[in-house]
């Protein structure tokens, strides 16, 4: 039987889940509101691009610096600061009267969300060890997936009740009460700030290089620069990447503590699993946005009607997340491969259905496809994240989680910008057929990305099996379907003392450690 959480640990986990749900729900709720806010603010396409993708850009920029600061300085203050920034600028987004005001507010919202999310994974890694850590990370990942899947139905319901003119503002205001409640809980229940590294080394040059590299990679997809500009950005990204690698090696040779821990740099399971996470997150976020655009612009459905089509994805994702860990215990890391294959199939099937099926049956057919897409997300999201972060050492817990999330946010910005561009350009053919063809091309592109991730996942599973971290470890425990944070997640830990003190934590799991995390 799996070891149970203590009440204090359960409260910390509830705070992390509440903050994760609040910040991650925001982006998917917005997808449903894009047509309404575009019309209300008379926004141009480039401004809408910044509203949608700018959040991911700022989110990604804040993750690695936030993770490093949390590792070195402690997480509680940064957690509360990030959540306060996110909540405050959600209010500004809701009251914006000009597109560029909304863009600025979204950028600051994203920075706050990135800062708080980088502390969540580090906090979980600080407080829990072994199978409890795997279960806690799994619950956090499932919550993020549910927030993403529930966003369109929630946004559609708000727009249906309040109307398009003011409803999009309420989708931003939803963040405020949730954010204030989570701030109160965080101030009361999070452990006091404490370094998990044992050294004060921030590696500021490494942080600046990562920030510059993130900007150079993401900005061309948020604001397309043309062919010549794209070439310049590509060269700059390559140069910054080489400079960063050189700096990290030089910093380590000098006896300092580089931003990217050597264990992360050498870990093939971490690198390959991160690529899979990028493909899954980027393709699913982009496909969800394109679906909402097609249903509202191509088929003329209301926001609520479009949201109902996407609702089966949320339901299926919750169901498959509850069962995924049983599948993992039987098939191991290959569960992720199966999930990615199912995702590729669902994306391609959706595109073909839109291209060939009569208009009258499209909503029902696409809802069925969304059900299978939701199952795929549940099989991939939490098991893959837990498998990847299992290879992050304790002293780099915040940075390891931040690198994973930053990679996903880069994939989201790239996917949303590129795929929405594919769809919008395709609609210029005119009429319903133009929308249909455009949706097929966008879906087929997402399916190709998911299919490539299937191949990467096979290699990730082999690398995890060969990793020394897997020696002598036990299968992942079953993770229950998460409820709202106010509901107790699991009963108390066996020793009854609450979360472990990070300063007294047992060293990171390795070969022969009985409490080490389970293999990928």
Coordinates of C-alpha atoms in Angstrom, one line a residue:
X1 CA 0.0 0.0 0.0
X2 CA 1.3 3.5 -0.9
X3 CA 2.7 5.6 2.0
X4 CA 0.2 8.3 2.8
X5 CA 0.7 12.1 3.1
X6 CA 0.7 13.9 6.4
X7 CA -2.0 16.6 6.9
X8 CA 0.7 19.4 6.6
X9 CA 2.0 17.8 3.4
X10 CA -1.5 17.6 2.1
X11 CA -2.1 21.3 2.7
X12 CA 1.1 22.2 0.9
X13 CA 0.1 20.1 -2.1
X14 CA -3.4 21.6 -2.1
X15 CA -1.8 25.1 -2.3
X16 CA 0.4 24.1 -5.2
X17 CA -2.5 22.5 -7.0
X18 CA -4.7 25.5 -6.4
X19 CA -2.1 27.9 -7.8
X20 CA -1.4 25.6 -10.7
X21 CA -5.0 25.3 -11.6
X22 CA -5.6 29.1 -11.4
X23 CA -2.6 30.1 -13.6
X24 CA -2.9 27.3 -16.1
X25 CA -6.7 27.7 -16.6
X26 CA -6.2 31.3 -17.7
X27 CA -4.7 30.4 -21.1
X28 CA -7.3 27.8 -22.2
X29 CA -10.2 30.0 -21.0
X30 CA -8.9 32.8 -23.2
X31 CA -9.0 30.6 -26.3
X32 CA -12.8 30.7 -26.3
X33 CA -12.8 34.5 -25.7
X34 CA -10.5 35.5 -28.6
X35 CA -13.2 36.3 -31.2
X36 CA -15.2 38.3 -28.6
X37 CA -12.3 40.4 -27.3
X38 CA -11.1 40.9 -30.9
X39 CA -14.4 42.5 -31.9
X40 CA -14.8 44.4 -28.6
X41 CA -11.4 46.1 -28.8
X42 CA -11.2 46.2 -32.6
X43 CA -7.9 44.4 -32.3
X44 CA -5.6 43.7 -35.3
X45 CA -4.3 40.2 -36.0
X46 CA -0.8 41.0 -34.7
X47 CA -2.3 42.4 -31.5
X48 CA -4.3 39.2 -31.0
X49 CA -1.2 37.2 -31.7
X50 CA 0.6 39.1 -28.8
X51 CA -2.4 38.7 -26.5
X52 CA -2.5 34.9 -27.0
X53 CA 1.2 34.1 -27.4
X54 CA 2.7 36.9 -25.3
X55 CA 1.5 35.2 -22.1
X56 CA 3.5 32.1 -23.0
X57 CA 6.5 34.2 -23.9
X58 CA 6.6 35.9 -20.5
X59 CA 5.7 32.7 -18.7
X60 CA 8.7 31.0 -20.3
X61 CA 11.1 33.9 -19.6
X62 CA 10.3 33.8 -15.9
X63 CA 10.6 30.1 -15.3
X64 CA 14.3 29.4 -15.3
X65 CA 15.3 32.6 -13.3
X66 CA 12.4 31.8 -10.9
X67 CA 13.5 28.2 -10.5
X68 CA 17.1 29.2 -9.8
X69 CA 16.2 31.9 -7.4
X70 CA 13.9 29.4 -5.6
X71 CA 16.6 26.8 -5.4
X72 CA 19.1 29.3 -3.9
X73 CA 16.9 31.8 -1.9
X74 CA 13.9 29.7 -1.0
X75 CA 10.5 29.4 -2.6
X76 CA 7.8 30.8 -0.4
X77 CA 8.3 34.6 -1.0
X78 CA 8.7 34.1 -4.7
X79 CA 5.6 31.9 -4.8
X80 CA 3.5 34.6 -3.1
X81 CA 5.1 37.4 -5.2
X82 CA 4.4 35.6 -8.5
X83 CA 0.8 34.8 -7.6
X84 CA 0.2 38.4 -6.5
X85 CA 1.5 39.7 -9.8
X86 CA -0.6 37.3 -11.8
X87 CA -3.7 38.2 -9.8
X88 CA -3.2 41.9 -10.0
X89 CA -2.6 42.0 -13.7
X90 CA -5.6 39.7 -14.3
X91 CA -7.6 42.6 -13.0
X92 CA -5.9 45.0 -15.4
X93 CA -6.6 42.6 -18.3
X94 CA -10.3 42.6 -17.4
X95 CA -10.5 46.4 -17.5
X96 CA -8.3 47.0 -20.5
X97 CA -9.8 49.3 -23.2
X98 CA -7.1 49.2 -25.7
X99 CA -5.4 46.2 -27.4
X100 CA -1.9 47.1 -26.4
X101 CA -2.9 47.7 -22.8
X102 CA -4.2 44.1 -22.8
X103 CA -1.0 42.9 -24.4
X104 CA 1.1 44.6 -21.6
X105 CA -1.2 43.1 -18.9
X106 CA -0.9 39.7 -20.5
X107 CA 2.9 39.9 -20.5
X108 CA 3.0 40.7 -16.8
X109 CA 0.4 38.1 -16.1
X110 CA 2.6 35.5 -17.8
X111 CA 5.6 36.7 -15.8
X112 CA 3.8 36.2 -12.6
X113 CA 2.5 32.8 -13.7
X114 CA 5.9 31.7 -14.7
X115 CA 7.4 32.8 -11.3
X116 CA 4.8 31.0 -9.3
X117 CA 4.8 27.8 -11.4
X118 CA 8.6 27.5 -11.1
X119 CA 8.2 27.4 -7.3
X120 CA 5.5 24.8 -7.4
X121 CA 7.5 21.9 -8.7
X122 CA 10.5 22.9 -6.5
X123 CA 8.2 23.0 -3.5
X124 CA 6.9 19.5 -4.2
X125 CA 10.4 18.2 -4.7
X126 CA 11.5 19.8 -1.4
X127 CA 8.6 18.6 0.7
X128 CA 8.1 15.0 -0.6
X129 CA 10.5 12.2 -1.4
X130 CA 10.3 8.8 -3.1
X131 CA 6.9 7.5 -4.2
X132 CA 5.2 10.4 -2.4
X133 CA 7.0 12.8 -4.7
X134 CA 6.0 10.9 -7.7
X135 CA 2.4 10.9 -6.6
X136 CA 2.5 14.6 -5.8
X137 CA 4.1 15.5 -9.1
X138 CA 1.5 13.3 -10.9
X139 CA -1.4 15.1 -9.2
X140 CA 0.1 18.5 -10.1
X141 CA 0.5 17.4 -13.7
X142 CA -3.1 16.0 -13.9
X143 CA -4.4 19.3 -12.5
X144 CA -2.6 21.2 -15.2
X145 CA -4.0 19.0 -17.8
X146 CA -7.5 19.3 -16.4
X147 CA -7.2 23.1 -16.3
X148 CA -6.2 23.2 -19.9
X149 CA -9.1 20.9 -20.9
X150 CA -11.7 22.6 -18.8
X151 CA -10.8 26.1 -20.0
X152 CA -12.9 26.1 -23.2
X153 CA -16.1 24.9 -21.5
X154 CA -15.7 27.4 -18.7
X155 CA -15.0 30.2 -21.1
X156 CA -18.0 29.3 -23.2
X157 CA -20.3 29.2 -20.2
X158 CA -19.1 32.6 -19.0
X159 CA -19.7 34.1 -22.5
X160 CA -23.1 32.4 -22.8
X161 CA -24.2 33.9 -19.5
X162 CA -22.7 37.4 -19.7
X163 CA -22.7 37.9 -23.4
X164 CA -19.8 38.4 -25.8
X165 CA -19.4 42.2 -25.1
X166 CA -18.6 41.8 -21.4
X167 CA -18.1 38.1 -21.1
X168 CA -14.4 38.1 -22.2
X169 CA -13.7 40.5 -19.4
X170 CA -15.2 38.1 -16.8
X171 CA -12.9 35.3 -18.1
X172 CA -10.0 37.4 -16.8
X173 CA -11.8 38.3 -13.6
X174 CA -12.2 34.6 -12.8
X175 CA -8.5 34.6 -11.8
X176 CA -9.0 37.3 -9.1
X177 CA -11.0 35.4 -6.4
X178 CA -9.1 32.2 -7.0
X179 CA -5.8 34.1 -6.8
X180 CA -6.7 35.9 -3.6
X181 CA -7.9 32.7 -1.9
X182 CA -4.7 30.9 -3.0
X183 CA -2.6 33.8 -1.7
X184 CA -4.2 33.4 1.7
X185 CA -3.6 29.7 1.7
X186 CA 0.0 30.1 0.5
X187 CA 0.9 32.6 3.2
X188 CA -0.6 30.3 5.9
X189 CA 0.6 26.8 4.8
X190 CA 3.7 27.0 2.7
X191 CA 7.0 26.1 4.5
X192 CA 9.3 29.1 5.3
X193 CA 11.9 30.1 2.7
X194 CA 15.0 27.9 2.7
X195 CA 17.7 27.2 0.2
X196 CA 17.8 23.6 -1.2
X197 CA 21.3 24.0 -2.8
X198 CA 23.5 24.8 0.2
X199 CA 25.2 27.6 -1.8
X200 CA 24.3 31.2 -2.8
X201 CA 25.5 30.9 -6.4
X202 CA 22.9 32.3 -8.9
X203 CA 25.0 32.1 -12.1
X204 CA 23.7 35.5 -13.3
X205 CA 25.5 35.2 -16.7
X206 CA 23.8 31.8 -17.3
X207 CA 20.4 33.3 -16.4
X208 CA 20.9 36.2 -18.8
X209 CA 21.9 33.9 -21.6
X210 CA 18.9 31.7 -21.0
X211 CA 16.6 34.7 -21.0
X212 CA 18.1 36.0 -24.3
X213 CA 17.9 32.6 -25.9
X214 CA 14.3 32.2 -24.9
X215 CA 13.4 35.6 -26.4
X216 CA 15.3 34.9 -29.6
X217 CA 13.5 31.5 -30.0
X218 CA 10.0 32.7 -29.1
X219 CA 9.7 36.2 -30.5
X220 CA 9.7 35.3 -34.2
X221 CA 6.6 33.1 -33.6
X222 CA 4.8 35.8 -31.7
X223 CA 5.8 38.6 -34.2
X224 CA 6.7 37.0 -37.6
X225 CA 9.8 38.8 -38.9
X226 CA 9.9 37.7 -42.6
X227 CA 12.4 35.4 -44.2
X228 CA 15.5 37.6 -43.7
X229 CA 14.5 38.3 -40.1
X230 CA 13.9 34.6 -39.4
X231 CA 17.3 33.7 -40.7
X232 CA 18.9 36.4 -38.4
X233 CA 16.9 35.0 -35.4
X234 CA 18.0 31.5 -36.2
X235 CA 21.7 32.5 -36.4
X236 CA 21.3 34.4 -33.1
X237 CA 19.7 31.4 -31.4
X238 CA 22.5 29.1 -32.5
X239 CA 25.2 31.5 -31.3
X240 CA 23.5 32.0 -27.9
X241 CA 23.0 28.3 -27.5
X242 CA 26.7 27.6 -28.2
X243 CA 27.7 30.5 -25.9
X244 CA 25.5 29.2 -23.1
X245 CA 27.0 25.7 -23.3
X246 CA 30.6 27.1 -23.3
X247 CA 29.7 29.3 -20.3
X248 CA 28.2 26.4 -18.3
X249 CA 31.3 24.3 -18.9
X250 CA 33.7 27.1 -18.0
X251 CA 31.6 27.9 -14.9
X252 CA 31.7 24.3 -13.7
X253 CA 35.5 24.1 -14.3
X254 CA 36.0 27.1 -12.1
X255 CA 34.4 25.2 -9.2
X256 CA 31.2 27.2 -9.3
X257 CA 27.6 25.9 -9.6
X258 CA 26.3 26.2 -13.2
X259 CA 22.6 27.0 -13.9
X260 CA 22.0 23.6 -15.6
X261 CA 23.1 20.9 -13.2
X262 CA 25.6 18.4 -14.7
X263 CA 23.2 15.6 -13.9
X264 CA 20.5 17.3 -16.1
X265 CA 22.9 18.0 -18.9
X266 CA 24.0 14.3 -19.0
X267 CA 20.5 12.8 -18.6
X268 CA 19.1 11.4 -21.9
X269 CA 15.8 10.4 -20.2
X270 CA 15.4 14.0 -19.0
X271 CA 16.2 15.5 -22.4
X272 CA 14.1 13.0 -24.5
X273 CA 11.2 13.2 -22.1
X274 CA 11.3 17.0 -22.3
X275 CA 11.0 16.8 -26.1
X276 CA 8.0 14.5 -25.7
X277 CA 6.4 17.0 -23.3
X278 CA 7.0 19.9 -25.7
X279 CA 5.4 18.0 -28.6
X280 CA 2.4 17.0 -26.6
X281 CA 1.8 20.4 -25.0
X282 CA 2.5 22.4 -28.1
X283 CA 0.3 20.3 -30.4
X284 CA -2.6 20.0 -28.0
X285 CA -2.7 23.7 -27.1
X286 CA -2.5 24.7 -30.8
X287 CA -5.1 22.1 -31.8
X288 CA -7.5 23.3 -29.1
X289 CA -7.2 26.9 -30.3
X290 CA -7.6 26.0 -33.9
X291 CA -10.7 23.9 -33.1
X292 CA -12.4 26.8 -31.2
X293 CA -11.6 29.1 -34.1
X294 CA -13.0 26.7 -36.7
X295 CA -16.2 26.0 -34.7
X296 CA -16.9 29.7 -34.2
X297 CA -15.6 31.3 -37.4
X298 CA -16.0 28.3 -39.8
X299 CA -19.3 26.8 -38.5
X300 CA -20.7 29.9 -36.9
X301 CA -21.3 28.2 -33.5
X302 CA -21.8 30.2 -30.3
X303 CA -19.0 30.2 -27.7
X304 CA -21.1 27.9 -25.6
X305 CA -21.7 25.5 -28.4
X306 CA -18.0 25.4 -29.3
X307 CA -17.2 24.8 -25.6
X308 CA -19.6 21.8 -25.5
X309 CA -17.7 20.2 -28.4
X310 CA -14.5 20.4 -26.4
X311 CA -16.0 19.3 -23.1
X312 CA -15.6 15.5 -23.8
X313 CA -11.8 16.1 -23.9
X314 CA -11.9 17.4 -20.3
X315 CA -14.0 14.5 -19.1
X316 CA -11.9 11.9 -20.9
X317 CA -8.7 13.5 -19.6
X318 CA -9.9 13.2 -16.0
X319 CA -10.9 9.6 -16.5
X320 CA -7.7 8.5 -18.2
X321 CA -5.6 10.4 -15.7
X322 CA -7.2 8.4 -12.9
X323 CA -6.4 5.2 -14.7
X324 CA -3.0 6.1 -16.2
X325 CA -1.0 5.0 -13.2
X326 CA -2.4 1.5 -13.3
X327 CA -1.4 1.3 -16.9
X328 CA 2.1 2.7 -16.0
X329 CA 2.5 0.0 -13.4
X330 CA 1.9 -2.7 -16.0
X331 CA 3.6 -1.2 -19.1
X332 CA 6.0 1.4 -17.6
X333 CA 7.3 4.3 -19.7
X334 CA 5.7 2.8 -22.9
X335 CA 2.3 4.2 -21.6
X336 CA 3.5 7.6 -22.8
X337 CA 4.3 6.2 -26.3
X338 CA 0.8 4.7 -26.6
X339 CA -0.7 8.0 -25.5
X340 CA 1.2 10.0 -28.1
X341 CA 0.2 7.5 -30.8
X342 CA -3.4 7.9 -29.8
X343 CA -3.0 11.7 -29.9
X344 CA -1.6 11.6 -33.4
X345 CA -4.5 9.4 -34.5
X346 CA -7.1 11.7 -33.0
X347 CA -5.6 14.8 -34.5
X348 CA -5.4 13.3 -38.0
X349 CA -8.9 11.8 -37.7
X350 CA -10.3 15.2 -36.7
X351 CA -8.8 16.8 -39.7
X352 CA -10.1 14.2 -42.1
X353 CA -13.6 14.3 -40.6
X354 CA -13.8 18.1 -41.1
X355 CA -12.5 17.8 -44.6
X356 CA -15.0 15.0 -45.7
X357 CA -18.0 14.8 -43.4
X358 CA -21.3 16.7 -43.9
X359 CA -21.5 20.0 -41.9
X360 CA -24.6 18.7 -39.9
X361 CA -22.6 15.9 -38.2
X362 CA -19.4 17.8 -37.6
X363 CA -20.1 19.0 -34.0
X364 CA -20.9 15.4 -32.8
X365 CA -18.1 13.8 -34.8
X366 CA -15.5 16.3 -33.4
X367 CA -16.8 15.9 -29.9
X368 CA -16.1 12.1 -30.2
X369 CA -12.6 12.9 -31.5
X370 CA -12.1 15.2 -28.6
X371 CA -13.0 12.3 -26.2
X372 CA -10.1 10.2 -27.6
X373 CA -7.8 13.2 -27.6
X374 CA -8.5 13.7 -23.9
X375 CA -7.7 10.1 -23.2
X376 CA -4.4 10.6 -24.9
X377 CA -3.5 13.6 -22.9
X378 CA -4.3 11.7 -19.7
X379 CA -2.0 8.9 -20.6
X380 CA 0.9 11.2 -21.5
X381 CA 0.8 14.3 -19.3
X382 CA 1.3 13.2 -15.7
X383 CA 3.3 10.0 -16.3
X384 CA 5.7 11.8 -18.6
X385 CA 6.2 14.7 -16.3
X386 CA 6.8 12.4 -13.3
X387 CA 9.3 10.3 -15.4
X388 CA 11.2 13.4 -16.5
X389 CA 11.5 15.1 -13.1
X390 CA 12.6 11.9 -11.5
X391 CA 16.0 12.6 -13.2
X392 CA 16.4 16.0 -11.6
X393 CA 18.6 16.1 -8.5
X394 CA 17.3 17.7 -5.3
X395 CA 19.6 20.7 -5.5
X396 CA 18.3 21.5 -9.0
X397 CA 14.7 20.7 -8.4
X398 CA 13.5 24.2 -9.2
X399 CA 15.6 24.6 -12.3
X400 CA 14.8 21.1 -13.6
X401 CA 11.1 21.7 -13.3
X402 CA 11.5 25.2 -14.8
X403 CA 13.4 23.8 -17.8
X404 CA 10.6 21.4 -18.4
X405 CA 7.9 24.0 -18.2
X406 CA 9.9 26.6 -20.2
X407 CA 10.3 24.0 -23.0
X408 CA 6.5 23.4 -22.9
X409 CA 5.8 27.2 -23.0
X410 CA 8.2 27.7 -25.9
X411 CA 6.3 24.8 -27.7
X412 CA 3.0 26.5 -26.9
X413 CA 4.1 29.9 -28.2
X414 CA 5.5 28.3 -31.4
X415 CA 2.5 26.0 -31.8
X416 CA -0.1 28.6 -31.2
X417 CA 1.5 31.2 -33.5
X418 CA 2.5 28.8 -36.3
X419 CA -0.7 26.8 -36.3
X420 CA -3.1 29.7 -36.0
X421 CA -1.2 31.3 -38.9
X422 CA -1.6 28.1 -40.9
X423 CA -5.3 28.2 -40.2
X424 CA -5.9 31.9 -40.8
X425 CA -3.9 31.8 -44.1
X426 CA -5.9 28.8 -45.3
X427 CA -9.2 30.5 -44.7
X428 CA -8.4 33.1 -47.4
X429 CA -9.7 30.5 -49.9
X430 CA -13.1 31.8 -48.9
X431 CA -16.4 30.2 -47.7
X432 CA -16.9 27.1 -45.6
X433 CA -14.5 25.0 -47.7
X434 CA -11.7 27.4 -47.0
X435 CA -12.2 26.9 -43.2
X436 CA -12.4 23.2 -43.7
X437 CA -9.2 22.9 -45.7
X438 CA -7.4 25.2 -43.3
X439 CA -8.5 23.1 -40.3
X440 CA -7.3 19.9 -42.0
X441 CA -3.8 21.4 -42.7
X442 CA -3.5 22.6 -39.1
X443 CA -4.7 19.3 -37.7
X444 CA -2.4 17.3 -40.0
X445 CA 0.5 19.4 -38.9
X446 CA -0.3 18.8 -35.2
X447 CA -0.7 15.0 -36.0
X448 CA 2.8 15.0 -37.6
X449 CA 4.3 16.6 -34.5
X450 CA 2.6 14.0 -32.3
X451 CA 3.8 11.2 -34.6
X452 CA 7.4 12.4 -34.3
X453 CA 7.0 12.4 -30.5
X454 CA 6.0 8.7 -30.6
X455 CA 9.5 7.9 -32.0
X456 CA 11.2 10.1 -29.4
X457 CA 9.1 8.5 -26.7
X458 CA 10.4 5.0 -27.7
X459 CA 14.0 6.2 -27.3
X460 CA 13.1 7.9 -24.0
X461 CA 11.7 4.6 -22.7
X462 CA 14.9 2.8 -23.6
X463 CA 17.0 5.5 -22.1
X464 CA 15.0 5.3 -18.8
X465 CA 15.4 1.5 -18.7
X466 CA 19.2 1.9 -19.1
X467 CA 19.5 4.7 -16.6
X468 CA 21.1 3.8 -13.3
X469 CA 18.4 5.8 -11.5
X470 CA 16.0 2.9 -12.3
X471 CA 18.0 0.3 -10.5
X472 CA 16.2 -1.4 -7.6
X473 CA 13.2 0.9 -7.8
X474 CA 9.5 0.0 -7.6
X475 CA 6.7 0.8 -10.0
X476 CA 4.9 4.1 -9.8
X477 CA 1.9 4.1 -7.4
X478 CA -1.6 4.7 -8.5
X479 CA -2.6 8.3 -8.4
X480 CA -6.3 9.1 -7.6
X481 CA -8.2 11.6 -9.7
X482 CA -7.6 15.0 -8.1
X483 CA -10.4 16.9 -6.6
X484 CA -10.7 20.6 -5.8
X485 CA -7.9 21.7 -3.4
X486 CA -10.4 22.1 -0.5
X487 CA -11.0 18.4 -0.5
X488 CA -8.4 16.3 1.3
X489 CA -6.3 14.5 -1.3
X490 CA -5.0 11.6 0.6
X491 CA -4.8 10.7 4.3
X492 CA -1.9 11.3 6.6
X493 CA 1.7 10.2 6.3
X494 CA 2.8 7.2 8.4
X495 CA 5.2 9.1 10.7
X496 CA 2.6 11.9 11.3
X497 CA 5.2 14.7 11.3
X498 CA 4.2 16.6 8.2
X499 CA 6.4 17.5 5.3
X500 CA 10.1 16.8 5.6
X501 CA 12.4 19.7 6.5
X502 CA 14.3 20.4 3.3
X503 CA 17.5 21.0 5.2
X504 CA 17.2 17.5 6.8
X505 CA 16.0 15.7 3.6
X506 CA 17.5 12.4 2.7
X507 CA 19.9 12.7 -0.3
X508 CA 18.6 12.4 -3.8
X509 CA 17.5 8.9 -4.8
X510 CA 19.9 6.6 -6.5
X511 CA 20.8 3.0 -6.9
X512 CA 19.8 0.9 -4.0
X513 CA 17.7 3.6 -2.3
X514 CA 14.5 2.0 -1.1
X515 CA 12.6 5.3 -1.1
X516 CA 13.7 6.5 -4.5
X517 CA 11.2 7.4 -7.1
X518 CA 9.9 4.8 -9.5
X519 CA 11.4 4.1 -12.9
X520 CA 10.1 5.8 -16.0

